[in-house]
Amino acid sequence: MIRVLFVCLGNICRSPMAEAVFAHLVAQAGLSEHFQIDSCGTSDYHQGDQAHSGTLKVLAQHGIDYHGRSRPLTPQDLAQFDYVLAMDQSNLTHIQRLAGGDQAKIILFLNEAYQLKTVDRLEVPDPYYTGGFERVYQLVYRGSEALLTRIRQDHQI
Ligand code: 4NP
């Protein structure tokens, strides 16, 4: 089982979107049985809440369902998951502080797409403050495609 965790601040806008889009691409590739996919926040500000209406709306517009609820990151997550994807540099720094040994699996979510030059930035901007959920979706989609390519190479699947 390949365990993949997406992390943002509130776990209501960006990381649920990434979780849903990545799971959608994994399902399209017929690989769902190989993966455990989840998301969480570095804060507990929205613990138990549904994803933001802007995230749910843009996902629905692209034919993707999502029913997850916000939860905070725990130290056990960092022991359990194989890939931990931070949406921005502030999330990355927070996760790295909480993590013990293996830091290599903690990366910026857009890193792979940035290397492939399918995106021109390393951070997913936070639509909670600025809106622009469709623009964020496009970044998240490209990030998810590139991440899945990298993981398939890593695991020869
Ligand atoms: P997210 O966006 O980290 O993409 O889920 C945010 C959601 C809520 C807050 C900040 C960012 N907040 O401060 O409540």
Coordinates of N, CA, C and O in Angstrom, one line a residue, residues 58-112:
V58 N -15.9 23.8 -7.3 CA -15.0 23.6 -8.4 C -14.8 22.1 -8.7 O -14.7 21.6 -9.8
L59 N -14.7 21.3 -7.6 CA -14.6 19.8 -7.8 C -15.8 19.3 -8.5 O -15.7 18.5 -9.5
A60 N -17.0 19.8 -8.1 CA -18.3 19.3 -8.8 C -18.3 19.7 -10.2 O -18.7 18.9 -11.1
Q61 N -17.8 20.9 -10.5 CA -17.8 21.4 -11.9 C -16.9 20.5 -12.8 O -17.1 20.4 -14.0
H62 N -15.9 19.8 -12.1 CA -15.0 18.9 -12.9 C -15.4 17.5 -12.7 O -14.6 16.6 -13.0
G63 N -16.6 17.2 -12.1 CA -17.1 15.9 -12.0 C -16.5 15.0 -10.9 O -16.5 13.8 -11.0
I64 N -16.0 15.7 -9.8 CA -15.3 15.0 -8.8 C -16.1 15.2 -7.4 O -16.4 16.3 -7.0
D65 N -16.3 14.1 -6.8 CA -17.0 14.1 -5.5 C -16.1 14.2 -4.3 O -14.9 13.7 -4.4
Y66 N -16.5 14.8 -3.2 CA -15.6 14.8 -2.0 C -16.5 14.9 -0.8 O -17.4 15.8 -0.7
H67 N -16.2 14.0 0.2 CA -17.0 14.0 1.4 C -16.2 14.1 2.7 O -16.7 13.9 3.8
G68 N -14.9 14.3 2.5 CA -14.0 14.4 3.7 C -14.3 15.5 4.7 O -14.9 16.5 4.3
R69 N -13.8 15.4 5.9 CA -14.0 16.4 6.9 C -12.6 16.8 7.4 O -11.7 16.0 7.4
S70 N -12.4 18.1 7.8 CA -11.1 18.6 8.2 C -10.7 17.9 9.5 O -11.4 17.6 10.4
R71 N -9.4 17.6 9.5 CA -8.7 17.1 10.7 C -7.3 17.6 10.8 O -6.7 17.9 9.8
P72 N -6.8 17.7 12.0 CA -5.4 18.2 12.1 C -4.4 17.1 11.9 O -4.6 15.9 12.2
L73 N -3.2 17.5 11.5 CA -2.0 16.6 11.4 C -1.6 16.1 12.7 O -1.6 16.8 13.7
T74 N -1.2 14.8 12.8 CA -0.7 14.2 14.0 C 0.7 13.7 13.8 O 1.1 13.4 12.7
P75 N 1.5 13.5 14.9 CA 2.8 12.8 14.7 C 2.7 11.4 14.1 O 3.6 11.0 13.3
Q76 N 1.6 10.7 14.4 CA 1.5 9.4 13.8 C 1.4 9.4 12.3 O 1.8 8.5 11.6
D77 N 0.7 10.5 11.8 CA 0.7 10.6 10.3 C 2.1 10.6 9.7 O 2.3 10.0 8.6
L78 N 3.0 11.2 10.3 CA 4.4 11.3 9.8 C 5.1 10.0 9.8 O 6.0 9.7 9.1
A79 N 4.7 9.1 10.8 CA 5.3 7.8 10.8 C 4.6 6.9 9.8 O 5.3 6.0 9.2
Q80 N 3.3 7.1 9.5 CA 2.5 6.2 8.7 C 2.6 6.5 7.2 O 2.7 5.5 6.4
F81 N 2.6 7.7 6.8 CA 2.5 8.0 5.4 C 3.8 8.0 4.7 O 4.8 8.3 5.2
D82 N 3.8 7.6 3.4 CA 5.0 7.4 2.6 C 5.4 8.7 1.8 O 6.5 8.9 1.5
Y83 N 4.3 9.5 1.5 CA 4.5 10.8 0.8 C 3.7 11.8 1.6 O 2.5 11.6 1.8
V84 N 4.3 12.9 2.0 CA 3.6 14.0 2.7 C 3.8 15.2 1.9 O 4.9 15.7 1.7
L85 N 2.7 15.8 1.3 CA 2.8 16.8 0.3 C 2.3 18.1 1.0 O 1.1 18.2 1.3
A86 N 3.2 19.1 1.1 CA 2.8 20.4 1.7 C 2.4 21.4 0.6 O 3.0 21.4 -0.5
M87 N 1.3 22.1 0.8 CA 0.8 23.0 -0.2 C 1.7 24.3 -0.3 O 1.7 24.9 -1.4
D88 N 2.3 24.7 0.8 CA 3.1 25.9 0.7 C 4.3 25.8 1.6 O 4.4 24.8 2.4
Q89 N 5.2 26.7 1.6 CA 6.4 26.7 2.3 C 6.2 26.7 3.8 O 6.8 26.1 4.6
S90 N 5.2 27.5 4.2 CA 4.8 27.6 5.7 C 4.3 26.2 6.2 O 4.7 25.7 7.3
N91 N 3.5 25.5 5.4 CA 3.1 24.2 5.7 C 4.3 23.2 5.8 O 4.4 22.4 6.8
L92 N 5.2 23.3 4.9 CA 6.4 22.5 4.8 C 7.2 22.6 6.1 O 7.6 21.6 6.7
T93 N 7.4 23.9 6.5 CA 8.2 24.1 7.7 C 7.6 23.6 8.9 O 8.2 22.9 9.8
H94 N 6.3 23.7 9.0 CA 5.5 23.2 10.1 C 5.6 21.7 10.2 O 5.9 21.1 11.3
I95 N 5.5 21.0 9.1 CA 5.5 19.5 9.1 C 6.9 19.1 9.4 O 7.1 18.1 10.2
Q96 N 7.9 19.7 8.9 CA 9.3 19.3 9.1 C 9.7 19.4 10.6 O 10.4 18.6 11.1
R97 N 9.1 20.4 11.3 CA 9.4 20.6 12.7 C 8.8 19.5 13.5 O 9.3 19.0 14.5
L98 N 7.6 19.0 13.1 CA 6.9 17.9 13.8 C 7.5 16.6 13.5 O 7.4 15.6 14.3
A99 N 8.2 16.4 12.3 CA 8.7 15.1 11.9 C 9.9 14.7 12.7 O 10.8 15.6 13.0
G100 N 10.1 13.4 12.9 CA 11.3 13.0 13.5 C 12.4 12.7 12.5 O 13.0 13.6 11.9
G101 N 12.5 11.4 12.1 CA 13.6 10.9 11.2 C 13.5 11.2 9.8 O 14.2 12.1 9.3
D102 N 12.6 10.6 9.1 CA 12.6 10.6 7.6 C 12.0 11.9 7.1 O 10.8 12.0 7.0
Q103 N 12.8 12.8 6.7 CA 12.3 14.1 6.1 C 12.2 14.0 4.6 O 11.5 14.9 4.0
A104 N 12.8 13.0 4.0 CA 12.9 13.0 2.5 C 11.5 12.9 1.9 O 11.2 13.3 0.8
K105 N 10.6 12.2 2.6 CA 9.2 12.0 2.1 C 8.3 13.2 2.2 O 7.2 13.2 1.7
I106 N 8.8 14.3 2.9 CA 8.0 15.5 3.0 C 8.5 16.5 2.0 O 9.6 17.0 2.0
I107 N 7.6 16.8 1.0 CA 8.0 17.7 -0.1 C 6.9 18.7 -0.4 O 5.7 18.5 0.0
L108 N 7.2 19.7 -1.1 CA 6.2 20.6 -1.6 C 5.4 19.9 -2.7 O 6.0 19.3 -3.6
F109 N 4.1 19.9 -2.6 CA 3.2 19.2 -3.6 C 3.5 19.6 -5.0 O 3.5 18.7 -5.9
L110 N 3.8 20.8 -5.3 CA 4.0 21.2 -6.7 C 5.4 20.9 -7.2 O 5.8 21.2 -8.4
N111 N 6.3 20.4 -6.4 CA 7.7 20.2 -6.8 C 7.8 19.4 -8.0 O 8.6 19.8 -8.9
E112 N 7.1 18.3 -8.1 CA 7.2 17.4 -9.3 C 6.8 18.1 -10.6 O 7.4 18.0 -11.6

